[in-house]
């Protein structure tokens, strides 16, 4: 076998391994990329992006929202974000949803307790939201389960408990986590939900790692 034939055989072998790797990835992670692998539409329709304002980071979305409403955060973790929301948004009431509030840093818990207008909902966020009345919140900030199904369940409840002129803000609007090197389902779930529920993108906040935020509203609001 000539050197040229050897190089070609080696390249063919590498391409075969690469194709098999892509096929294995698609099989394993298809749920995170609906539309990317099966031909279904999963991207926002262009009209939904009309008038969307791009800002440099997520707190600039919070700055632009009407102040003083009832604010829900799905996924609090250490509490760093929500304590900033208190300063900027000045909510009339806060509702926090998480499987556990033990990770909240002591200094952040102290600020939340001092604010005094906080209700803690511990458990599965979509189940807890389902128990609340319609049109409860002015803002629902979704940053909980990042799997496609988990995001979808939170969004289904978020639009129900959001007031007619309210906002849903979704964190980590992407399909890939470059830090943990794993796929996430926020991008696909949000796009599908926007298309099926006549929502529009009002704000897009950029993030250097691609963990963008999007603020959604009803198309007529």
Short mmCIF file of C-alpha atoms in Angstrom, two decimals, residues 32-176:
data_model
loop_
_atom_site.label_atom_id
_atom_site.label_comp_id
_atom_site.label_asym_id
_atom_site.label_seq_id
_atom_site.Cartn_x
_atom_site.Cartn_y
_atom_site.Cartn_z
CA UNK A 32 -32.07 18.46 24.40
CA UNK A 33 -32.07 19.39 20.72
CA UNK A 34 -35.56 18.86 19.31
CA UNK A 35 -35.50 20.09 15.74
CA UNK A 36 -31.74 19.82 15.38
CA UNK A 37 -31.80 16.08 14.75
CA UNK A 38 -35.36 15.27 13.67
CA UNK A 39 -36.25 18.14 11.34
CA UNK A 40 -38.89 19.75 13.58
CA UNK A 41 -38.93 23.52 13.85
CA UNK A 42 -37.19 24.56 17.07
CA UNK A 43 -35.96 28.09 16.31
CA UNK A 44 -37.90 31.29 17.01
CA UNK A 45 -40.03 32.55 14.16
CA UNK A 46 -38.65 35.90 12.98
CA UNK A 47 -41.74 37.94 13.98
CA UNK A 48 -41.18 36.92 17.61
CA UNK A 49 -37.81 38.71 17.56
CA UNK A 50 -39.14 41.96 16.12
CA UNK A 51 -38.39 44.79 18.52
CA UNK A 52 -36.22 42.70 20.84
CA UNK A 53 -33.67 44.85 22.72
CA UNK A 54 -30.20 43.41 23.30
CA UNK A 55 -28.45 44.41 26.55
CA UNK A 56 -25.02 43.57 27.90
CA UNK A 57 -25.98 41.61 31.03
CA UNK A 58 -29.03 40.28 32.84
CA UNK A 59 -29.38 42.95 35.52
CA UNK A 60 -30.07 45.41 32.71
CA UNK A 61 -33.24 43.46 31.99
CA UNK A 62 -34.31 43.81 35.63
CA UNK A 63 -33.56 47.55 35.47
CA UNK A 64 -35.95 47.93 32.52
CA UNK A 65 -38.92 46.08 34.02
CA UNK A 66 -41.72 48.06 35.71
CA UNK A 67 -40.71 48.25 39.39
CA UNK A 68 -42.50 47.13 42.50
CA UNK A 69 -44.36 44.06 41.30
CA UNK A 70 -44.65 40.57 42.72
CA UNK A 71 -41.52 38.66 41.74
CA UNK A 72 -41.02 34.86 41.59
CA UNK A 73 -37.64 33.21 41.24
CA UNK A 74 -37.49 29.55 40.24
CA UNK A 75 -34.05 28.34 41.34
CA UNK A 76 -32.36 30.47 44.00
CA UNK A 77 -29.14 28.54 44.67
CA UNK A 78 -26.85 30.82 46.76
CA UNK A 79 -29.17 33.82 46.54
CA UNK A 80 -26.71 36.19 44.86
CA UNK A 81 -29.06 37.16 42.03
CA UNK A 82 -32.24 37.65 44.02
CA UNK A 83 -30.57 39.95 46.54
CA UNK A 84 -29.60 42.21 43.64
CA UNK A 85 -33.19 42.06 42.40
CA UNK A 86 -34.33 43.46 45.75
CA UNK A 87 -32.14 46.54 45.27
CA UNK A 88 -33.05 47.15 41.63
CA UNK A 89 -36.62 45.92 41.20
CA UNK A 90 -37.89 46.66 44.73
CA UNK A 91 -40.56 43.96 44.65
CA UNK A 92 -43.71 44.30 46.69
CA UNK A 93 -43.35 40.57 47.45
CA UNK A 94 -40.89 37.79 46.65
CA UNK A 95 -41.66 34.12 46.11
CA UNK A 96 -38.67 31.79 45.92
CA UNK A 97 -38.88 28.23 44.58
CA UNK A 98 -36.16 25.63 45.06
CA UNK A 99 -35.67 22.02 46.08
CA UNK A 100 -33.64 23.24 49.05
CA UNK A 101 -32.66 26.64 50.44
CA UNK A 102 -29.66 25.32 52.34
CA UNK A 103 -27.23 26.59 49.66
CA UNK A 104 -28.33 30.22 50.23
CA UNK A 105 -25.34 32.09 51.65
CA UNK A 106 -25.80 33.40 55.22
CA UNK A 107 -25.35 37.03 54.18
CA UNK A 108 -27.94 36.64 51.44
CA UNK A 109 -30.39 34.89 53.77
CA UNK A 110 -29.95 37.74 56.22
CA UNK A 111 -30.80 40.28 53.51
CA UNK A 112 -33.86 38.29 52.45
CA UNK A 113 -35.03 38.00 56.06
CA UNK A 114 -34.47 41.72 56.61
CA UNK A 115 -36.52 42.49 53.52
CA UNK A 116 -39.36 40.57 55.13
CA UNK A 117 -41.57 40.12 52.07
CA UNK A 118 -40.32 36.67 51.11
CA UNK A 119 -42.20 33.38 50.82
CA UNK A 120 -40.11 30.23 50.49
CA UNK A 121 -41.53 27.32 48.44
CA UNK A 122 -39.40 24.20 48.90
CA UNK A 123 -39.83 21.26 46.55
CA UNK A 124 -40.46 20.68 42.85
CA UNK A 125 -40.98 24.10 41.28
CA UNK A 126 -43.58 23.17 38.64
CA UNK A 127 -45.66 21.31 41.22
CA UNK A 128 -45.50 24.21 43.67
CA UNK A 129 -46.38 26.75 40.98
CA UNK A 130 -49.34 24.60 39.94
CA UNK A 131 -50.85 25.10 43.40
CA UNK A 132 -50.93 28.90 43.06
CA UNK A 133 -53.73 31.02 41.56
CA UNK A 134 -53.67 32.34 38.01
CA UNK A 135 -52.11 35.75 37.36
CA UNK A 136 -50.18 35.93 40.64
CA UNK A 137 -46.84 37.35 39.49
CA UNK A 138 -45.59 40.33 37.55
CA UNK A 139 -42.27 38.58 36.86
CA UNK A 140 -41.40 34.89 36.86
CA UNK A 141 -37.65 34.29 36.64
CA UNK A 142 -37.01 30.71 35.50
CA UNK A 143 -33.63 29.25 36.47
CA UNK A 144 -34.46 25.79 37.81
CA UNK A 145 -34.16 22.39 36.16
CA UNK A 146 -32.21 22.91 32.91
CA UNK A 147 -33.32 19.69 31.24
CA UNK A 148 -35.75 20.16 28.37
CA UNK A 149 -38.69 18.56 30.20
CA UNK A 150 -37.99 20.44 33.42
CA UNK A 151 -37.85 23.81 31.65
CA UNK A 152 -41.04 23.01 29.77
CA UNK A 153 -42.93 22.14 32.96
CA UNK A 154 -41.81 25.37 34.62
CA UNK A 155 -42.83 27.44 31.59
CA UNK A 156 -46.27 25.85 31.42
CA UNK A 157 -46.92 26.98 34.98
CA UNK A 158 -45.08 30.29 34.62
CA UNK A 159 -47.37 31.58 31.88
CA UNK A 160 -50.42 30.63 33.92
CA UNK A 161 -49.29 32.40 37.10
CA UNK A 162 -47.93 35.42 35.18
CA UNK A 163 -50.19 38.46 35.01
CA UNK A 164 -51.51 39.37 31.52
CA UNK A 165 -48.96 42.18 31.14
CA UNK A 166 -46.19 40.41 33.05
CA UNK A 167 -42.84 38.91 32.05
CA UNK A 168 -41.19 35.53 32.06
CA UNK A 169 -37.41 35.82 32.21
CA UNK A 170 -35.39 32.70 31.42
CA UNK A 171 -31.78 32.26 32.48
CA UNK A 172 -29.19 30.20 30.56
CA UNK A 173 -30.90 30.51 27.20
CA UNK A 174 -28.54 28.17 25.39
CA UNK A 175 -28.23 24.52 24.43
CA UNK A 176 -24.71 23.86 25.74
#
